[in-house]
């Protein structure tokens, strides 16, 4: 090291140490660049907020004076919102640290998915989850609104979707209809918007469609004979496309965001029935298809056109990767942790991708080995693993950071087969969602699990103040694992079959 560099290093070290340690800043997700004094002062007033075109839309610089007054520079209203979110987190922790924070997200997509089809959470809970997401700078709420067990969004042109399709849950097929009216949806969308969260609606097709097919059997393509006779839509009938175009047009109108998620997963749980359907056979004959996967691909390509014509981009689960939808305007969610080839496929084909592999990102997987209610699969999904995602996984996926340049973000998913009440939802989501937030926001070189665990202390206080029934890693006895749902009368599930 030459003399000038070492003098520079010394002066820099002195400057940083005289600015105090950043460990005083108890904020999740951890900001990228922090230079603040250790001691806090009460939050003062906002002196200015300047929006600068030279900064990223979500980027901000926050300068806090010794008296607690502060100035914001940001690249857009989202960045300004995140600066104020940092101030609010500091205020909740007792005071703000004078100094400078420069912050921006690692990923554009910082998501959480809630399944409301298997069990319904309702408006108040959704707003609460949106609040928690916003408090840790998450910005995509993926809303799984339809599945075999229930259809949860009002569609004016097809009223039976909710009159009939919203009846029932995973644990009781007789539960009276539970769904969102269009007015409620608009209200929730506006609420999310005020928190800089985009809502990404999912209408799952052509599988997981039993609830819709119960309401409109004329669009059913059949399914397994017992329990789910109508797991799929009929991909051979023109009327099915008219129906789905109508549904998706209302969805596009209700959700102003850029994306519509069309699912596309696990169709094989029902599609063998297609070989016995005259309309689907006619389609296959006309197109020269000799297996049902080709018919599935035909359906997905048509739906991708429908979504594009509505001015939106389509997202599908990685199941649709081989169906040749254009990489422009179609995104993929990689979820099969045990099928890494699918990750390579989506990336090699140039799809913009969101990473949400079951392990470690599925919150229907348990958090601890002794938990009984929830999935395990060669282990489970403890918070450390969520926190170390995605970087700790590159080696086992045989990828490097640069291979992942098509990845726009990460997401955790709560499938709700076994979360039938608020305690169970809380228990599975918290505190893991805070780890998702930091993995999605903070650059890898700024992540440190021990430091995160210390910062989580204040989140425990926060959760206590809100009465959240979280899983307490420090003291597992504090909130015992809540019982799972009593299954009164449920349809036979795909899990009951081996493919
Ligand atoms: C697979 S993830 C599903 C869901 C289930 C979940 C349970 C995905 C695209 N499909 O339908 O709820 O497993 O872990």
PDB file of N, CA and C in Angstrom, residues 175-252:
ATOM      1  N   UNK A 175     -68.719 -24.433   3.755  1.00  0.00           N
ATOM      2  CA  UNK A 175     -68.598 -23.070   4.305  1.00  0.00           C
ATOM      3  C   UNK A 175     -69.278 -22.077   3.354  1.00  0.00           C
ATOM      4  N   UNK A 176     -70.165 -21.211   3.895  1.00  0.00           N
ATOM      5  CA  UNK A 176     -70.850 -20.241   3.015  1.00  0.00           C
ATOM      6  C   UNK A 176     -69.859 -19.374   2.224  1.00  0.00           C
ATOM      7  N   UNK A 177     -70.342 -18.859   1.098  1.00  0.00           N
ATOM      8  CA  UNK A 177     -69.470 -18.139   0.153  1.00  0.00           C
ATOM      9  C   UNK A 177     -68.634 -17.058   0.839  1.00  0.00           C
ATOM     10  N   UNK A 178     -67.349 -17.061   0.548  1.00  0.00           N
ATOM     11  CA  UNK A 178     -66.432 -16.011   1.029  1.00  0.00           C
ATOM     12  C   UNK A 178     -65.669 -15.501  -0.184  1.00  0.00           C
ATOM     13  N   UNK A 179     -65.773 -14.183  -0.388  1.00  0.00           N
ATOM     14  CA  UNK A 179     -65.093 -13.618  -1.566  1.00  0.00           C
ATOM     15  C   UNK A 179     -65.011 -12.103  -1.418  1.00  0.00           C
ATOM     16  N   UNK A 180     -64.276 -11.465  -2.329  1.00  0.00           N
ATOM     17  CA  UNK A 180     -64.199 -10.003  -2.365  1.00  0.00           C
ATOM     18  C   UNK A 180     -65.125  -9.466  -3.442  1.00  0.00           C
ATOM     19  N   UNK A 181     -65.915  -8.465  -3.065  1.00  0.00           N
ATOM     20  CA  UNK A 181     -66.683  -7.751  -4.089  1.00  0.00           C
ATOM     21  C   UNK A 181     -65.699  -6.874  -4.870  1.00  0.00           C
ATOM     22  N   UNK A 182     -66.146  -6.416  -6.019  1.00  0.00           N
ATOM     23  CA  UNK A 182     -65.260  -5.550  -6.812  1.00  0.00           C
ATOM     24  C   UNK A 182     -64.966  -4.248  -6.064  1.00  0.00           C
ATOM     25  N   UNK A 183     -65.941  -3.794  -5.311  1.00  0.00           N
ATOM     26  CA  UNK A 183     -65.722  -2.570  -4.538  1.00  0.00           C
ATOM     27  C   UNK A 183     -64.618  -2.789  -3.489  1.00  0.00           C
ATOM     28  N   UNK A 184     -64.666  -3.936  -2.837  1.00  0.00           N
ATOM     29  CA  UNK A 184     -63.612  -4.231  -1.841  1.00  0.00           C
ATOM     30  C   UNK A 184     -62.242  -4.356  -2.507  1.00  0.00           C
ATOM     31  N   UNK A 185     -62.245  -4.993  -3.675  1.00  0.00           N
ATOM     32  CA  UNK A 185     -60.961  -5.139  -4.382  1.00  0.00           C
ATOM     33  C   UNK A 185     -60.382  -3.754  -4.685  1.00  0.00           C
ATOM     34  N   UNK A 186     -61.239  -2.871  -5.204  1.00  0.00           N
ATOM     35  CA  UNK A 186     -60.728  -1.525  -5.564  1.00  0.00           C
ATOM     36  C   UNK A 186     -60.191  -0.804  -4.326  1.00  0.00           C
ATOM     37  N   UNK A 187     -60.884  -0.998  -3.235  1.00  0.00           N
ATOM     38  CA  UNK A 187     -60.451  -0.362  -1.996  1.00  0.00           C
ATOM     39  C   UNK A 187     -59.084  -0.914  -1.555  1.00  0.00           C
ATOM     40  N   UNK A 188     -58.914  -2.219  -1.642  1.00  0.00           N
ATOM     41  CA  UNK A 188     -57.640  -2.833  -1.220  1.00  0.00           C
ATOM     42  C   UNK A 188     -56.517  -2.435  -2.182  1.00  0.00           C
ATOM     43  N   UNK A 189     -56.845  -2.380  -3.468  1.00  0.00           N
ATOM     44  CA  UNK A 189     -55.832  -1.968  -4.452  1.00  0.00           C
ATOM     45  C   UNK A 189     -55.363  -0.534  -4.155  1.00  0.00           C
ATOM     46  N   UNK A 190     -56.323   0.336  -3.831  1.00  0.00           N
ATOM     47  CA  UNK A 190     -55.956   1.731  -3.530  1.00  0.00           C
ATOM     48  C   UNK A 190     -55.126   1.795  -2.243  1.00  0.00           C
ATOM     49  N   UNK A 191     -55.504   0.969  -1.292  1.00  0.00           N
ATOM     50  CA  UNK A 191     -54.756   0.921  -0.028  1.00  0.00           C
ATOM     51  C   UNK A 191     -53.307   0.492  -0.289  1.00  0.00           C
ATOM     52  N   UNK A 192     -53.168  -0.587  -1.078  1.00  0.00           N
ATOM     53  CA  UNK A 192     -51.824  -1.081  -1.402  1.00  0.00           C
ATOM     54  C   UNK A 192     -51.037  -0.014  -2.156  1.00  0.00           C
ATOM     55  N   UNK A 193     -51.704   0.658  -3.056  1.00  0.00           N
ATOM     56  CA  UNK A 193     -51.035   1.689  -3.843  1.00  0.00           C
ATOM     57  C   UNK A 193     -50.467   2.783  -2.938  1.00  0.00           C
ATOM     58  N   UNK A 194     -51.232   3.127  -1.908  1.00  0.00           N
ATOM     59  CA  UNK A 194     -50.750   4.170  -0.996  1.00  0.00           C
ATOM     60  C   UNK A 194     -49.497   3.696  -0.248  1.00  0.00           C
ATOM     61  N   UNK A 195     -49.286   2.394  -0.226  1.00  0.00           N
ATOM     62  CA  UNK A 195     -48.093   1.824   0.431  1.00  0.00           C
ATOM     63  C   UNK A 195     -47.023   1.425  -0.589  1.00  0.00           C
ATOM     64  N   UNK A 196     -47.206   1.852  -1.828  1.00  0.00           N
ATOM     65  CA  UNK A 196     -46.268   1.505  -2.909  1.00  0.00           C
ATOM     66  C   UNK A 196     -46.141  -0.006  -3.109  1.00  0.00           C
ATOM     67  N   UNK A 197     -47.268  -0.683  -2.953  1.00  0.00           N
ATOM     68  CA  UNK A 197     -47.298  -2.125  -3.215  1.00  0.00           C
ATOM     69  C   UNK A 197     -48.202  -2.373  -4.417  1.00  0.00           C
ATOM     70  N   UNK A 198     -47.681  -3.113  -5.397  1.00  0.00           N
ATOM     71  CA  UNK A 198     -48.511  -3.532  -6.535  1.00  0.00           C
ATOM     72  C   UNK A 198     -49.168  -4.848  -6.170  1.00  0.00           C
ATOM     73  N   UNK A 199     -50.429  -4.955  -6.535  1.00  0.00           N
ATOM     74  CA  UNK A 199     -51.097  -6.240  -6.320  1.00  0.00           C
ATOM     75  C   UNK A 199     -51.091  -7.011  -7.633  1.00  0.00           C
ATOM     76  N   UNK A 200     -50.647  -8.249  -7.556  1.00  0.00           N
ATOM     77  CA  UNK A 200     -50.585  -9.117  -8.735  1.00  0.00           C
ATOM     78  C   UNK A 200     -51.633 -10.208  -8.541  1.00  0.00           C
ATOM     79  N   UNK A 201     -52.761 -10.107  -9.258  1.00  0.00           N
ATOM     80  CA  UNK A 201     -53.815 -11.101  -9.053  1.00  0.00           C
ATOM     81  C   UNK A 201     -53.474 -12.406  -9.752  1.00  0.00           C
ATOM     82  N   UNK A 202     -53.806 -13.515  -9.127  1.00  0.00           N
ATOM     83  CA  UNK A 202     -53.648 -14.807  -9.813  1.00  0.00           C
ATOM     84  C   UNK A 202     -55.001 -15.480  -9.989  1.00  0.00           C
ATOM     85  N   UNK A 203     -55.291 -15.812 -11.238  1.00  0.00           N
ATOM     86  CA  UNK A 203     -56.430 -16.667 -11.574  1.00  0.00           C
ATOM     87  C   UNK A 203     -55.802 -17.921 -12.176  1.00  0.00           C
ATOM     88  N   UNK A 204     -55.862 -19.005 -11.442  1.00  0.00           N
ATOM     89  CA  UNK A 204     -55.106 -20.205 -11.841  1.00  0.00           C
ATOM     90  C   UNK A 204     -55.857 -20.960 -12.945  1.00  0.00           C
ATOM     91  N   UNK A 205     -55.114 -21.308 -14.006  1.00  0.00           N
ATOM     92  CA  UNK A 205     -55.706 -22.023 -15.138  1.00  0.00           C
ATOM     93  C   UNK A 205     -54.616 -22.742 -15.929  1.00  0.00           C
ATOM     94  N   UNK A 206     -54.831 -23.756 -16.713  1.00  0.00           N
ATOM     95  CA  UNK A 206     -56.135 -24.409 -16.864  1.00  0.00           C
ATOM     96  C   UNK A 206     -56.400 -25.462 -15.784  1.00  0.00           C
ATOM     97  N   UNK A 207     -55.458 -25.669 -14.832  1.00  0.00           N
ATOM     98  CA  UNK A 207     -55.720 -26.582 -13.721  1.00  0.00           C
ATOM     99  C   UNK A 207     -56.151 -25.799 -12.485  1.00  0.00           C
ATOM    100  N   UNK A 208     -56.310 -26.469 -11.378  1.00  0.00           N
ATOM    101  CA  UNK A 208     -56.742 -25.840 -10.119  1.00  0.00           C
ATOM    102  C   UNK A 208     -58.034 -25.046 -10.332  1.00  0.00           C
ATOM    103  N   UNK A 209     -58.892 -25.541 -11.219  1.00  0.00           N
ATOM    104  CA  UNK A 209     -60.033 -24.744 -11.669  1.00  0.00           C
ATOM    105  C   UNK A 209     -61.375 -25.297 -11.189  1.00  0.00           C
ATOM    106  N   UNK A 210     -61.360 -26.245 -10.273  1.00  0.00           N
ATOM    107  CA  UNK A 210     -62.615 -26.923  -9.901  1.00  0.00           C
ATOM    108  C   UNK A 210     -63.709 -25.980  -9.417  1.00  0.00           C
ATOM    109  N   UNK A 211     -63.337 -24.939  -8.669  1.00  0.00           N
ATOM    110  CA  UNK A 211     -64.379 -24.054  -8.130  1.00  0.00           C
ATOM    111  C   UNK A 211     -65.100 -23.338  -9.280  1.00  0.00           C
ATOM    112  N   UNK A 212     -64.332 -22.897 -10.269  1.00  0.00           N
ATOM    113  CA  UNK A 212     -64.947 -22.226 -11.429  1.00  0.00           C
ATOM    114  C   UNK A 212     -65.796 -23.216 -12.218  1.00  0.00           C
ATOM    115  N   UNK A 213     -65.287 -24.434 -12.342  1.00  0.00           N
ATOM    116  CA  UNK A 213     -66.024 -25.432 -13.130  1.00  0.00           C
ATOM    117  C   UNK A 213     -67.278 -25.930 -12.412  1.00  0.00           C
ATOM    118  N   UNK A 214     -67.252 -25.820 -11.076  1.00  0.00           N
ATOM    119  CA  UNK A 214     -68.473 -26.163 -10.327  1.00  0.00           C
ATOM    120  C   UNK A 214     -69.555 -25.133 -10.665  1.00  0.00           C
ATOM    121  N   UNK A 215     -69.134 -23.876 -10.818  1.00  0.00           N
ATOM    122  CA  UNK A 215     -70.097 -22.812 -11.141  1.00  0.00           C
ATOM    123  C   UNK A 215     -70.531 -22.876 -12.606  1.00  0.00           C
ATOM    124  N   UNK A 216     -69.600 -23.165 -13.488  1.00  0.00           N
ATOM    125  CA  UNK A 216     -69.897 -23.198 -14.932  1.00  0.00           C
ATOM    126  C   UNK A 216     -69.366 -24.506 -15.528  1.00  0.00           C
ATOM    127  N   UNK A 217     -70.113 -25.604 -15.312  1.00  0.00           N
ATOM    128  CA  UNK A 217     -69.615 -26.917 -15.747  1.00  0.00           C
ATOM    129  C   UNK A 217     -69.382 -27.014 -17.246  1.00  0.00           C
ATOM    130  N   UNK A 218     -70.009 -26.121 -17.997  1.00  0.00           N
ATOM    131  CA  UNK A 218     -69.830 -26.189 -19.461  1.00  0.00           C
ATOM    132  C   UNK A 218     -68.387 -25.901 -19.890  1.00  0.00           C
ATOM    133  N   UNK A 219     -67.570 -25.290 -18.991  1.00  0.00           N
ATOM    134  CA  UNK A 219     -66.176 -24.988 -19.365  1.00  0.00           C
ATOM    135  C   UNK A 219     -65.193 -25.986 -18.761  1.00  0.00           C
ATOM    136  N   UNK A 220     -65.723 -27.065 -18.175  1.00  0.00           N
ATOM    137  CA  UNK A 220     -64.840 -28.039 -17.529  1.00  0.00           C
ATOM    138  C   UNK A 220     -64.194 -28.970 -18.551  1.00  0.00           C
ATOM    139  N   UNK A 221     -62.928 -29.243 -18.295  1.00  0.00           N
ATOM    140  CA  UNK A 221     -62.218 -30.222 -19.122  1.00  0.00           C
ATOM    141  C   UNK A 221     -62.019 -31.533 -18.386  1.00  0.00           C
ATOM    142  N   UNK A 222     -62.606 -31.614 -17.192  1.00  0.00           N
ATOM    143  CA  UNK A 222     -62.513 -32.856 -16.428  1.00  0.00           C
ATOM    144  C   UNK A 222     -61.308 -32.882 -15.504  1.00  0.00           C
ATOM    145  N   UNK A 223     -61.148 -34.027 -14.877  1.00  0.00           N
ATOM    146  CA  UNK A 223     -60.045 -34.186 -13.942  1.00  0.00           C
ATOM    147  C   UNK A 223     -60.038 -35.602 -13.423  1.00  0.00           C
ATOM    148  N   UNK A 224     -59.416 -35.764 -12.269  1.00  0.00           N
ATOM    149  CA  UNK A 224     -59.429 -37.106 -11.691  1.00  0.00           C
ATOM    150  C   UNK A 224     -60.865 -37.474 -11.346  1.00  0.00           C
ATOM    151  N   UNK A 225     -61.197 -38.728 -11.453  1.00  0.00           N
ATOM    152  CA  UNK A 225     -62.614 -39.086 -11.362  1.00  0.00           C
ATOM    153  C   UNK A 225     -63.183 -38.893  -9.957  1.00  0.00           C
ATOM    154  N   UNK A 226     -62.400 -39.228  -8.926  1.00  0.00           N
ATOM    155  CA  UNK A 226     -62.929 -39.063  -7.581  1.00  0.00           C
ATOM    156  C   UNK A 226     -62.589 -37.660  -7.076  1.00  0.00           C
ATOM    157  N   UNK A 227     -63.515 -37.051  -6.363  1.00  0.00           N
ATOM    158  CA  UNK A 227     -63.195 -35.815  -5.651  1.00  0.00           C
ATOM    159  C   UNK A 227     -63.120 -34.586  -6.525  1.00  0.00           C
ATOM    160  N   UNK A 228     -62.207 -34.574  -7.485  1.00  0.00           N
ATOM    161  CA  UNK A 228     -62.049 -33.415  -8.352  1.00  0.00           C
ATOM    162  C   UNK A 228     -62.417 -33.760  -9.786  1.00  0.00           C
ATOM    163  N   UNK A 229     -63.681 -33.938 -10.076  1.00  0.00           N
ATOM    164  CA  UNK A 229     -64.031 -34.293 -11.451  1.00  0.00           C
ATOM    165  C   UNK A 229     -63.733 -33.151 -12.420  1.00  0.00           C
ATOM    166  N   UNK A 230     -63.542 -31.957 -11.916  1.00  0.00           N
ATOM    167  CA  UNK A 230     -63.429 -30.778 -12.791  1.00  0.00           C
ATOM    168  C   UNK A 230     -62.195 -29.960 -12.465  1.00  0.00           C
ATOM    169  N   UNK A 231     -61.058 -30.585 -12.411  1.00  0.00           N
ATOM    170  CA  UNK A 231     -59.831 -29.875 -12.023  1.00  0.00           C
ATOM    171  C   UNK A 231     -59.359 -28.904 -13.101  1.00  0.00           C
ATOM    172  N   UNK A 232     -59.755 -29.159 -14.354  1.00  0.00           N
ATOM    173  CA  UNK A 232     -59.232 -28.338 -15.468  1.00  0.00           C
ATOM    174  C   UNK A 232     -60.353 -27.642 -16.250  1.00  0.00           C
ATOM    175  N   UNK A 233     -59.942 -26.573 -16.917  1.00  0.00           N
ATOM    176  CA  UNK A 233     -60.823 -25.968 -17.922  1.00  0.00           C
ATOM    177  C   UNK A 233     -60.715 -26.770 -19.214  1.00  0.00           C
ATOM    178  N   UNK A 234     -61.753 -26.641 -20.024  1.00  0.00           N
ATOM    179  CA  UNK A 234     -61.760 -27.340 -21.300  1.00  0.00           C
ATOM    180  C   UNK A 234     -60.996 -26.519 -22.343  1.00  0.00           C
ATOM    181  N   UNK A 235     -59.791 -26.985 -22.651  1.00  0.00           N
ATOM    182  CA  UNK A 235     -58.926 -26.216 -23.546  1.00  0.00           C
ATOM    183  C   UNK A 235     -59.297 -26.389 -25.009  1.00  0.00           C
ATOM    184  N   UNK A 236     -60.271 -27.284 -25.273  1.00  0.00           N
ATOM    185  CA  UNK A 236     -60.666 -27.534 -26.661  1.00  0.00           C
ATOM    186  C   UNK A 236     -61.874 -26.732 -27.110  1.00  0.00           C
ATOM    187  N   UNK A 237     -62.597 -26.146 -26.161  1.00  0.00           N
ATOM    188  CA  UNK A 237     -63.835 -25.442 -26.525  1.00  0.00           C
ATOM    189  C   UNK A 237     -63.591 -23.951 -26.718  1.00  0.00           C
ATOM    190  N   UNK A 238     -64.107 -23.394 -27.799  1.00  0.00           N
ATOM    191  CA  UNK A 238     -63.998 -21.943 -28.011  1.00  0.00           C
ATOM    192  C   UNK A 238     -64.672 -21.172 -26.879  1.00  0.00           C
ATOM    193  N   UNK A 239     -65.804 -21.718 -26.393  1.00  0.00           N
ATOM    194  CA  UNK A 239     -66.552 -21.018 -25.326  1.00  0.00           C
ATOM    195  C   UNK A 239     -65.679 -20.783 -24.087  1.00  0.00           C
ATOM    196  N   UNK A 240     -64.752 -21.719 -23.829  1.00  0.00           N
ATOM    197  CA  UNK A 240     -63.876 -21.543 -22.654  1.00  0.00           C
ATOM    198  C   UNK A 240     -63.051 -20.262 -22.806  1.00  0.00           C
ATOM    199  N   UNK A 241     -62.586 -20.017 -24.022  1.00  0.00           N
ATOM    200  CA  UNK A 241     -61.740 -18.834 -24.245  1.00  0.00           C
ATOM    201  C   UNK A 241     -62.561 -17.553 -24.125  1.00  0.00           C
ATOM    202  N   UNK A 242     -63.813 -17.620 -24.605  1.00  0.00           N
ATOM    203  CA  UNK A 242     -64.686 -16.442 -24.463  1.00  0.00           C
ATOM    204  C   UNK A 242     -64.890 -16.149 -22.970  1.00  0.00           C
ATOM    205  N   UNK A 243     -65.165 -17.211 -22.227  1.00  0.00           N
ATOM    206  CA  UNK A 243     -65.372 -17.081 -20.781  1.00  0.00           C
ATOM    207  C   UNK A 243     -64.122 -16.481 -20.107  1.00  0.00           C
ATOM    208  N   UNK A 244     -62.962 -17.075 -20.385  1.00  0.00           N
ATOM    209  CA  UNK A 244     -61.738 -16.604 -19.700  1.00  0.00           C
ATOM    210  C   UNK A 244     -61.343 -15.202 -20.149  1.00  0.00           C
ATOM    211  N   UNK A 245     -61.618 -14.869 -21.400  1.00  0.00           N
ATOM    212  CA  UNK A 245     -61.358 -13.486 -21.841  1.00  0.00           C
ATOM    213  C   UNK A 245     -62.208 -12.515 -21.040  1.00  0.00           C
ATOM    214  N   UNK A 246     -63.467 -12.895 -20.819  1.00  0.00           N
ATOM    215  CA  UNK A 246     -64.364 -12.028 -20.035  1.00  0.00           C
ATOM    216  C   UNK A 246     -63.859 -11.873 -18.614  1.00  0.00           C
ATOM    217  N   UNK A 247     -63.457 -12.977 -18.027  1.00  0.00           N
ATOM    218  CA  UNK A 247     -62.950 -12.934 -16.648  1.00  0.00           C
ATOM    219  C   UNK A 247     -61.690 -12.066 -16.586  1.00  0.00           C
ATOM    220  N   UNK A 248     -60.764 -12.321 -17.491  1.00  0.00           N
ATOM    221  CA  UNK A 248     -59.485 -11.602 -17.425  1.00  0.00           C
ATOM    222  C   UNK A 248     -59.653 -10.113 -17.741  1.00  0.00           C
ATOM    223  N   UNK A 249     -60.652  -9.794 -18.576  1.00  0.00           N
ATOM    224  CA  UNK A 249     -60.896  -8.365 -18.855  1.00  0.00           C
ATOM    225  C   UNK A 249     -61.329  -7.652 -17.575  1.00  0.00           C
ATOM    226  N   UNK A 250     -62.189  -8.300 -16.791  1.00  0.00           N
ATOM    227  CA  UNK A 250     -62.598  -7.663 -15.523  1.00  0.00           C
ATOM    228  C   UNK A 250     -61.414  -7.594 -14.542  1.00  0.00           C
ATOM    229  N   UNK A 251     -60.619  -8.646 -14.540  1.00  0.00           N
ATOM    230  CA  UNK A 251     -59.440  -8.640 -13.652  1.00  0.00           C
ATOM    231  C   UNK A 251     -58.483  -7.505 -14.055  1.00  0.00           C
ATOM    232  N   UNK A 252     -58.262  -7.366 -15.355  1.00  0.00           N
ATOM    233  CA  UNK A 252     -57.342  -6.316 -15.834  1.00  0.00           C
ATOM    234  C   UNK A 252     -57.851  -4.939 -15.435  1.00  0.00           C
TER     235      UNK A 252
END
